[in-house]
Every structure is written in structure tokens, then in C-alpha cells.
Amino acid sequence: MEDKVVCAVLPGFKTDQSAPPEQVIDNGAPVERIALLGADLPGLRPKFTCAEGDRISRGQPLFCDRAHPEINFVAPLSGLVDSITLGPRRSLSALVIRVEPEPDAPAPQRVAASTAAELRTMLLAQGLWPSFLTRPFGRTPAPDVTPDAIFVTATAEGPHAPDPRVVLEGRHEQFRAGLKALALLTAGPVYACQNSGTDIAAGLGERIRGSFFPAGHASGLAGSHIHRLHPVGARTMVWSIGYQDVVAIGSLIETGIADFSRVVSLSGPRARHPRLIRTSIGANLQDLISDDILPGRDGSAVSVVSGSALTGRPAAWLGRYHQQVTLLDDRAAQKPEPGTGWLAKLRKPSSRPGPIVPTSALETMLGFDTPAVPFLRALSVGDAETASRLGCLEMLEEDLAAVSLVCTSGADYGRMLRHVLDELAEDA
């Protein structure tokens, strides 16, 4: 069954006018270290099963969720636990692994996952359960929860994102095996959200539905798909998952081996050869891009962003859910000049946000049928009740990146949204 969905595209909205990456996959440079990041796991309180200095194997559990010990977080590669750093309230900041050569891989063997119980047990034990994110709240789902629907994001977030159809070449059978497995986890639909082309979910049954969205930033985000097809609220929960994680699930079922590789696009004005590269979740970005940085025209340093220029974050490590690495000129130390475009706006200090001026751009960028100004004011003052009533439960930080860019206040509404969502999650 195929759904054709019309979703708002941001008109004339460009954040990076550098060359798009060549849609050919190369192997990325070897990385010496990888990391599991607390920034990807809001609300998690880890219980460690390893210590600094321990030698660990790929797929070995490193820690679990203290609230749900069944949820394991495992090593993407073999190596030595280099460091474990904690944040506020003993939350995880980063667990760093110094990568060592892999031992011989075990012989592939098909895993029993023909029932929902078998599949859940496998995903929880093998470290793929964190592939799912809940709406509302954007957290790893509890092991015993059944979503009302599951959304597979197989759309390109923007012109510099990997083309999912290129990434899936040669892996369609594993992807389809993963899609069929997802249908065991919900009694509702599984939406395979994609851009134009042949339906990658065709022939998999009534509950696995191909849904098409036009290319563009907002229309490439899971929040837009969920808002258009299956809105959530206080009593409705859906899960989202990226298409590469669906491939990993299918691969695990067919081979018994968890795949933590990731194809990401390398792009931006400082990228020497914009292209797609295969690396590992949590890869050290300095190792990954060391030979791919163009010199700055004015001698400026490079700013390395995990994710896109709009929705990503300056980082030393590849985020768990990111599929882009963007190399920008680092202008943080330079005085912004009026009219220098999106980058100057992105760097604008926001410790004392200015007033919110109603504009048509605000309404266009939000795109959730929500009155923009009252909603942003509620986020600005931390009014969780009003923000919830106006629709924040459908959103995550990435959904507000464009709003932050065009709003006259200069505020980071993604950060404000996270504070409100965490408060609402604690009260749920």
C-alpha cells in the first residue's frame, strides 16, 4: 500500500551552497578511537559492565540503562576502553574505545526472530534496541512498550545527505528483512518514508506502507512524516528508525552479526572531495577527515559538524543518529558582519535572546500547523504545559533548527525544546 504525502518544503532555503557530495561510497579513513555519547541518549542513567582499561570485543555489552537493565549498549568495534566520563547526575558524557584489530569474525548463522518476543530479546541483547527513538520525548523506548506505528526514515534530509537508494544498493534484501521484522513490534502500520522512485517497501504486506515525500529539509525529517501520517500526543506513541539501522536489523537476523557501520556524506565548503564514506557509529571525526580538509582562504580553522550544517552539532565524534559530516569555516572568533548570511546567523550569540518578531518565515519554517509565536514564547519561558498543548510532543530538536535560524530572537529553540521534553518525560 502506497501513500503519497504532500509536505511543506522550505522555499528558497539554503544553508550550504558548496558542492553536493558525489553519490559514490568510499571506505573512510581508519579511526583510532570511537565513542558512545550521552548527547545521543537523553534521560539515560548508565550502569556500566566494563571499566577503563578493559579489553572488549565488538558487540560486547558496555553498559545498560539503569531504569531498564534489559537495554544493552554494546561496543561497535573491538578495542580497549580508553575513558569513561560522566555528566550531571551521573549521566553519560562519553565512553571512548581505542580500536584494535578485529579477531576472526564468527561464521554467519540465521537468528530466530519469527515472533515479537524473539525479536525484542535479540535487539535488546545485541545493542540494536537504541536504534529506535520515541515520539514523544525522543528517547530509547522501554523494552515492554508497543508503539502505535513505526516510521522508517529513508529520505534525504537535504541536498548534501546520502541518497538512501545509493546506500541501499546491494542491501535491499537485508533492508526488506528488517522492514518485515519491524512489523512484529507493532500492531499498527510501518511507514517506509522515501523520496521519489520505486517503492522500496512494495509487496511486504498491508501494514508496511511506502509513503512518498518531496525532497527538501523539512520534508526529509521524521517529525514531518509523523505529523502528516500519524500524529502523536500524550496517549499516542510512535517510534522512528533510520533506514541504515533497518539494514542492520535485517543483517543481524540473516547472519547473527550486528553491523554498526554507517555511510555518511562528507560535505561543506572545507571538504576537499565531497563524497559518501563508510565508517563506524561514533567514529573520531578528526581521524576520519584528516586528509579531506581544504585550507581556509583567510587562514581560519575548520569547524567539524556531526550532522548537517543546519541540524548538526560541532563535535569530535560521529553522532549515533547522524548521517552527515560537514566541514565549515570556523568564524566563531571573528566579528559577524551584517548580511553575511546563514553562517553568521548560526554563530550569533544567544545568551540574551532578543524579541520574537512575527514573520511569515516563522510560520513557514515551523511547518507543524502550530501558531509559531505563542509556541516559541512558551519554549522561551519554559512553559511546558503550554508548549505541550501547542504540539511540542511531536517534535525533536532537529525540527526547530530552521526556526532558530530565521527567528529574530537569536535563540536556540532546539535546546529549549529539549528542556521542556525532559520535564514532560519525567512527569509522564
XYZ file of C-alpha atoms in Angstrom:
428
model
C 0.000 0.000 0.000
C 1.448 3.350 -1.039
C 0.775 6.764 0.499
C 1.616 9.888 -1.462
C 2.014 12.729 1.014
C 2.373 16.425 0.339
C 4.693 18.007 2.882
C 5.940 21.557 3.083
C 9.341 22.235 1.570
C 11.231 25.271 2.796
C 11.074 27.690 -0.147
C 14.386 29.199 -1.208
C 16.021 27.929 1.958
C 19.677 27.004 1.588
C 22.217 26.666 4.359
C 25.200 25.460 2.392
C 25.823 26.327 -1.241
C 29.006 24.271 -1.579
C 29.195 21.339 -3.969
C 26.955 18.386 -3.092
C 28.787 15.144 -2.319
C 29.407 12.639 -5.078
C 26.973 9.791 -4.501
C 29.624 7.077 -4.619
C 30.626 5.216 -1.460
C 34.305 5.051 -0.448
C 35.772 3.431 2.634
C 36.544 6.108 5.188
C 39.988 6.568 6.717
C 40.714 4.204 9.618
C 39.878 5.684 13.013
C 41.890 5.071 16.153
C 39.030 5.738 18.545
C 35.241 5.619 18.644
C 32.812 6.810 21.319
C 29.324 6.206 22.683
C 27.875 9.617 23.540
C 25.464 10.752 26.208
C 24.305 13.541 23.868
C 22.569 10.838 21.813
C 20.837 9.301 24.847
C 18.789 11.918 26.746
C 17.451 10.679 30.056
C 19.790 7.674 30.257
C 21.445 6.729 33.550
C 24.068 4.091 32.689
C 25.056 1.039 34.723
C 28.487 0.004 33.499
C 29.586 -3.569 32.903
C 33.111 -2.503 31.888
C 35.837 -0.293 33.318
C 38.641 1.843 31.917
C 41.426 -0.375 30.633
C 39.173 -3.356 29.862
C 39.707 -5.111 26.546
C 36.354 -5.576 24.824
C 35.053 -7.299 21.686
C 32.660 -5.992 19.071
C 29.091 -6.496 20.256
C 30.093 -6.859 23.916
C 27.778 -5.015 26.356
C 29.430 -1.935 27.864
C 26.559 -0.577 29.945
C 22.825 -0.846 30.305
C 20.022 1.546 31.172
C 19.758 1.625 34.956
C 15.967 2.020 34.675
C 15.682 -0.801 32.112
C 18.597 -3.240 32.526
C 17.404 -5.262 29.520
C 18.597 -2.466 27.188
C 22.244 -3.118 26.365
C 24.640 -0.636 24.772
C 27.428 -2.549 23.080
C 30.834 -1.941 21.539
C 30.599 -1.124 17.822
C 34.210 -2.338 17.359
C 36.779 -4.307 19.346
C 39.373 -2.481 21.390
C 40.338 -1.090 24.779
C 38.093 1.074 26.956
C 40.108 4.297 26.877
C 37.995 6.539 29.102
C 34.569 6.880 30.711
C 33.371 10.377 31.564
C 30.139 11.262 33.323
C 27.948 14.336 33.196
C 25.419 15.838 35.634
C 23.514 13.379 37.835
C 25.853 10.577 36.712
C 24.574 10.708 33.160
C 26.907 9.525 30.414
C 29.143 12.085 28.757
C 31.277 9.734 26.636
C 32.684 6.223 26.672
C 35.731 6.118 24.405
C 37.165 2.936 22.875
C 40.662 2.721 21.418
C 40.158 0.493 18.394
C 42.212 -2.675 17.979
C 42.311 -5.218 15.129
C 39.206 -7.379 14.965
C 39.534 -11.090 15.726
C 38.239 -13.508 13.141
C 34.505 -12.970 12.681
C 32.235 -15.881 13.601
C 30.602 -17.826 10.812
C 27.268 -16.239 9.787
C 24.158 -18.025 11.003
C 20.493 -17.064 10.815
C 18.938 -15.924 14.102
C 15.469 -16.972 15.262
C 13.321 -13.834 15.185
C 9.953 -15.014 13.927
C 7.967 -13.684 16.891
C 7.824 -10.306 18.587
C 9.295 -11.793 21.794
C 12.254 -13.350 19.963
C 12.929 -10.155 18.035
C 12.799 -7.956 21.133
C 15.156 -10.268 23.020
C 17.625 -10.249 20.128
C 17.589 -6.463 19.634
C 17.926 -5.782 23.354
C 20.834 -8.208 23.774
C 22.698 -7.215 20.601
C 22.611 -3.451 21.156
C 20.238 -2.512 18.325
C 17.294 -1.518 20.528
C 18.672 2.064 20.784
C 18.138 2.333 17.009
C 14.568 3.350 17.875
C 13.578 6.804 19.107
C 10.178 7.549 20.607
C 7.821 10.362 19.743
C 7.076 11.995 22.090
C 10.308 12.742 24.005
C 12.959 11.378 21.605
C 14.207 8.638 23.920
C 15.073 4.959 23.621
C 11.774 3.100 24.134
C 11.152 0.923 27.178
C 11.530 -2.812 26.417
C 7.893 -3.668 27.127
C 6.222 -0.836 25.188
C 4.335 -1.398 21.929
C 4.190 1.622 19.595
C 1.095 2.641 17.675
C 3.206 2.833 14.499
C 6.826 2.707 13.373
C 8.371 5.219 10.964
C 11.379 4.313 8.840
C 13.190 7.428 7.617
C 14.555 6.637 4.150
C 14.518 10.229 2.914
C 17.456 12.561 2.342
C 17.392 15.400 4.867
C 18.837 17.803 2.306
C 20.905 18.078 -0.876
C 24.108 17.081 0.961
C 22.694 13.989 2.686
C 23.414 10.473 1.388
C 20.914 9.265 -1.188
C 19.219 6.321 0.592
C 18.823 4.458 -2.676
C 22.589 4.612 -3.253
C 23.316 3.420 0.289
C 20.829 0.552 -0.085
C 22.359 -0.757 -3.315
C 23.250 -4.406 -2.772
C 21.479 -4.461 0.601
C 17.832 -4.403 -0.431
C 17.151 -7.916 0.860
C 18.533 -7.100 4.296
C 16.524 -3.879 4.331
C 13.331 -5.709 3.439
C 14.056 -8.389 6.052
C 14.425 -5.583 8.591
C 11.139 -3.991 7.495
C 9.290 -7.285 7.904
C 10.796 -7.694 11.368
C 9.592 -4.227 12.414
C 6.008 -5.261 11.687
C 6.322 -7.776 14.560
C 6.871 -4.933 17.049
C 3.598 -3.086 16.408
C 0.005 -3.895 15.604
C -0.138 -0.672 13.612
C 1.449 0.375 10.334
C 5.138 0.536 9.461
C 5.688 3.602 7.256
C 8.669 3.449 4.895
C 9.102 7.182 4.180
C 11.027 7.875 0.980
C 11.585 10.326 -1.845
C 10.520 9.743 -5.436
C 11.275 6.462 -7.182
C 10.282 2.814 -6.968
C 8.597 1.916 -3.686
C 11.260 0.180 -1.581
C 8.545 -1.351 0.617
C 6.383 -2.791 -2.165
C 4.988 -6.298 -1.717
C 5.635 -6.646 2.023
C 2.011 -6.673 3.177
C -0.751 -4.241 4.024
C 0.838 -2.930 7.223
C 4.158 -1.963 5.600
C 3.360 1.186 3.663
C 5.510 3.139 1.275
C 4.977 6.883 1.801
C 6.492 9.469 -0.525
C 7.704 12.960 0.365
C 9.277 15.636 -1.851
C 12.969 16.354 -1.459
C 13.804 19.130 0.988
C 14.930 19.804 4.549
C 11.643 19.734 6.481
C 10.131 17.010 4.317
C 13.168 14.821 4.995
C 12.711 14.793 8.777
C 10.885 12.099 10.720
C 8.897 14.755 12.600
C 7.277 15.938 9.377
C 6.415 12.373 8.365
C 4.865 11.612 11.732
C 2.904 14.875 11.808
C 1.382 14.193 8.382
C 0.677 10.475 8.721
C 0.250 9.528 12.387
C 0.306 12.481 14.838
C 1.328 11.730 18.407
C 0.291 13.110 21.764
C 0.160 12.283 25.460
C -1.655 8.982 24.775
C -0.148 8.089 21.398
C 3.423 6.930 20.844
C 5.268 6.041 17.667
C 8.868 5.041 17.054
C 11.212 6.259 14.360
C 14.269 4.482 12.979
C 16.748 5.261 10.204
C 16.979 3.084 7.125
C 20.594 2.102 7.842
C 19.538 0.740 11.217
C 16.790 -1.254 9.492
C 19.505 -2.781 7.302
C 21.467 -3.609 10.466
C 18.434 -5.417 11.910
C 17.955 -7.405 8.719
C 21.664 -8.245 8.647
C 21.559 -9.431 12.257
C 18.613 -11.715 11.533
C 20.260 -13.209 8.449
C 23.846 -13.525 9.717
C 23.759 -13.311 13.512
C 26.327 -10.479 13.335
C 25.460 -6.931 14.411
C 26.506 -4.272 11.881
C 27.441 -0.891 13.357
C 28.844 0.618 10.192
C 27.442 3.863 8.843
C 27.554 5.522 5.439
C 27.798 9.286 5.864
C 28.215 12.173 3.470
C 31.290 14.354 3.770
C 30.491 17.866 2.556
C 30.755 21.576 3.221
C 32.915 24.424 1.891
C 36.049 22.998 3.548
C 35.636 19.439 2.198
C 38.357 18.611 -0.341
C 36.372 15.837 -2.045
C 32.670 15.818 -1.071
C 31.500 12.216 -1.229
C 29.994 9.319 0.706
C 32.205 7.353 3.088
C 31.669 4.194 5.109
C 32.794 4.336 8.716
C 31.562 3.293 12.182
C 28.994 4.751 14.525
C 30.822 7.034 16.968
C 33.920 7.448 14.770
C 36.530 10.015 15.777
C 35.950 12.783 13.258
C 39.492 14.156 13.278
C 40.795 10.730 12.237
C 38.048 10.366 9.663
C 38.531 13.697 7.877
C 42.226 14.462 8.493
C 43.143 14.209 4.794
C 39.943 15.802 3.495
C 40.183 19.386 4.772
C 40.776 22.287 2.398
C 42.887 25.192 3.756
C 40.881 28.234 4.791
C 41.116 31.172 2.401
C 41.664 33.571 5.293
C 43.661 31.148 7.418
C 40.630 30.240 9.507
C 40.403 26.933 11.315
C 37.842 24.337 10.298
C 34.655 23.671 12.250
C 33.677 19.986 12.147
C 29.944 19.362 12.471
C 28.394 15.949 13.101
C 25.211 16.146 11.050
C 24.116 18.757 8.548
C 25.072 22.432 8.722
C 21.534 23.198 9.900
C 20.643 20.404 12.328
C 24.053 19.058 13.388
C 26.357 19.974 16.251
C 30.072 20.847 16.456
C 31.602 17.587 17.615
C 34.664 15.385 17.913
C 32.658 12.186 17.320
C 30.069 10.996 14.804
C 26.660 11.041 16.486
C 24.635 7.833 16.752
C 21.842 9.174 14.533
C 23.851 11.399 12.183
C 24.456 10.615 8.516
C 26.471 13.678 7.541
C 29.809 15.260 8.427
C 30.005 18.931 7.455
C 33.229 20.934 7.284
C 32.758 24.683 7.718
C 34.909 27.747 8.167
C 35.251 28.446 11.873
C 34.225 32.082 12.223
C 33.488 31.942 15.941
C 36.394 34.258 16.772
C 35.539 36.763 14.062
C 33.106 39.630 14.439
C 29.992 38.841 12.360
C 29.223 41.338 9.650
C 25.671 42.344 8.746
C 24.210 40.430 5.851
C 26.823 37.671 5.792
C 24.106 35.034 5.515
C 23.134 31.890 7.336
C 26.539 31.147 8.854
C 26.751 34.483 10.667
C 23.227 33.910 11.917
C 24.158 30.423 13.060
C 27.082 31.827 15.041
C 25.063 34.650 16.596
C 25.385 34.724 20.398
C 22.084 33.889 22.071
C 22.803 34.188 25.798
C 20.303 37.079 25.895
C 17.684 36.296 23.235
C 16.028 39.264 21.584
C 12.314 39.769 20.938
C 10.335 37.394 18.736
C 9.052 39.350 15.743
C 6.136 37.639 13.940
C 7.066 36.930 10.333
C 5.730 34.679 7.619
C 9.094 32.873 7.625
C 8.491 31.687 11.184
C 5.182 30.058 10.251
C 6.704 28.513 7.121
C 9.745 27.095 8.885
C 7.805 25.555 11.755
C 5.548 23.531 9.492
C 3.572 21.724 12.233
C 0.248 23.589 11.941
C 1.225 25.297 15.197
C 0.998 29.068 15.840
C 4.677 29.915 15.828
C 4.914 32.950 18.092
C 2.886 31.618 21.073
C 4.729 28.317 20.786
C 8.186 29.868 20.734
C 7.293 32.142 23.639
C 6.203 29.112 25.654
C 9.552 27.428 24.953
C 11.433 30.632 25.810
C 9.969 30.788 29.316
C 9.970 27.014 29.886
C 6.165 26.769 29.987
C 5.945 23.001 29.424
C 2.163 22.835 29.788
C 1.510 25.431 27.074
C 4.228 24.017 24.811
C 2.655 20.574 25.129
C -0.797 21.931 24.318
C 0.637 23.660 21.227
C 2.235 20.490 19.875
C 5.794 20.091 21.199
C 5.252 16.359 21.819
C 5.517 15.790 18.061
C 8.905 17.498 17.793
C 12.592 16.930 18.446
C 15.468 19.382 18.308
C 16.066 18.933 14.576
C 12.519 20.074 13.808
C 13.253 23.546 15.210
C 16.670 24.148 13.637
C 15.241 26.167 10.748
C 13.081 28.206 13.135
C 16.135 29.090 15.234
C 17.873 30.222 12.076
C 15.209 32.710 10.945
C 13.826 33.942 14.280
C 14.804 37.491 15.218
C 15.418 36.432 18.844
C 18.615 34.514 18.006
C 17.527 31.809 20.473
C 18.347 28.105 20.206
C 14.837 26.654 20.273
C 16.093 23.087 19.922
C 17.882 23.377 23.260
C 14.794 24.948 24.842
C 12.611 22.175 23.426
C 14.890 19.525 24.951
C 14.499 21.083 28.412
C 10.706 21.065 28.035
C 10.586 17.495 26.692
C 12.765 16.207 29.528
C 10.475 17.884 32.065
C 7.389 16.392 30.445
C 9.020 12.949 30.222
C 9.795 12.987 33.953
C 6.142 13.772 34.707
C 4.699 11.230 32.249
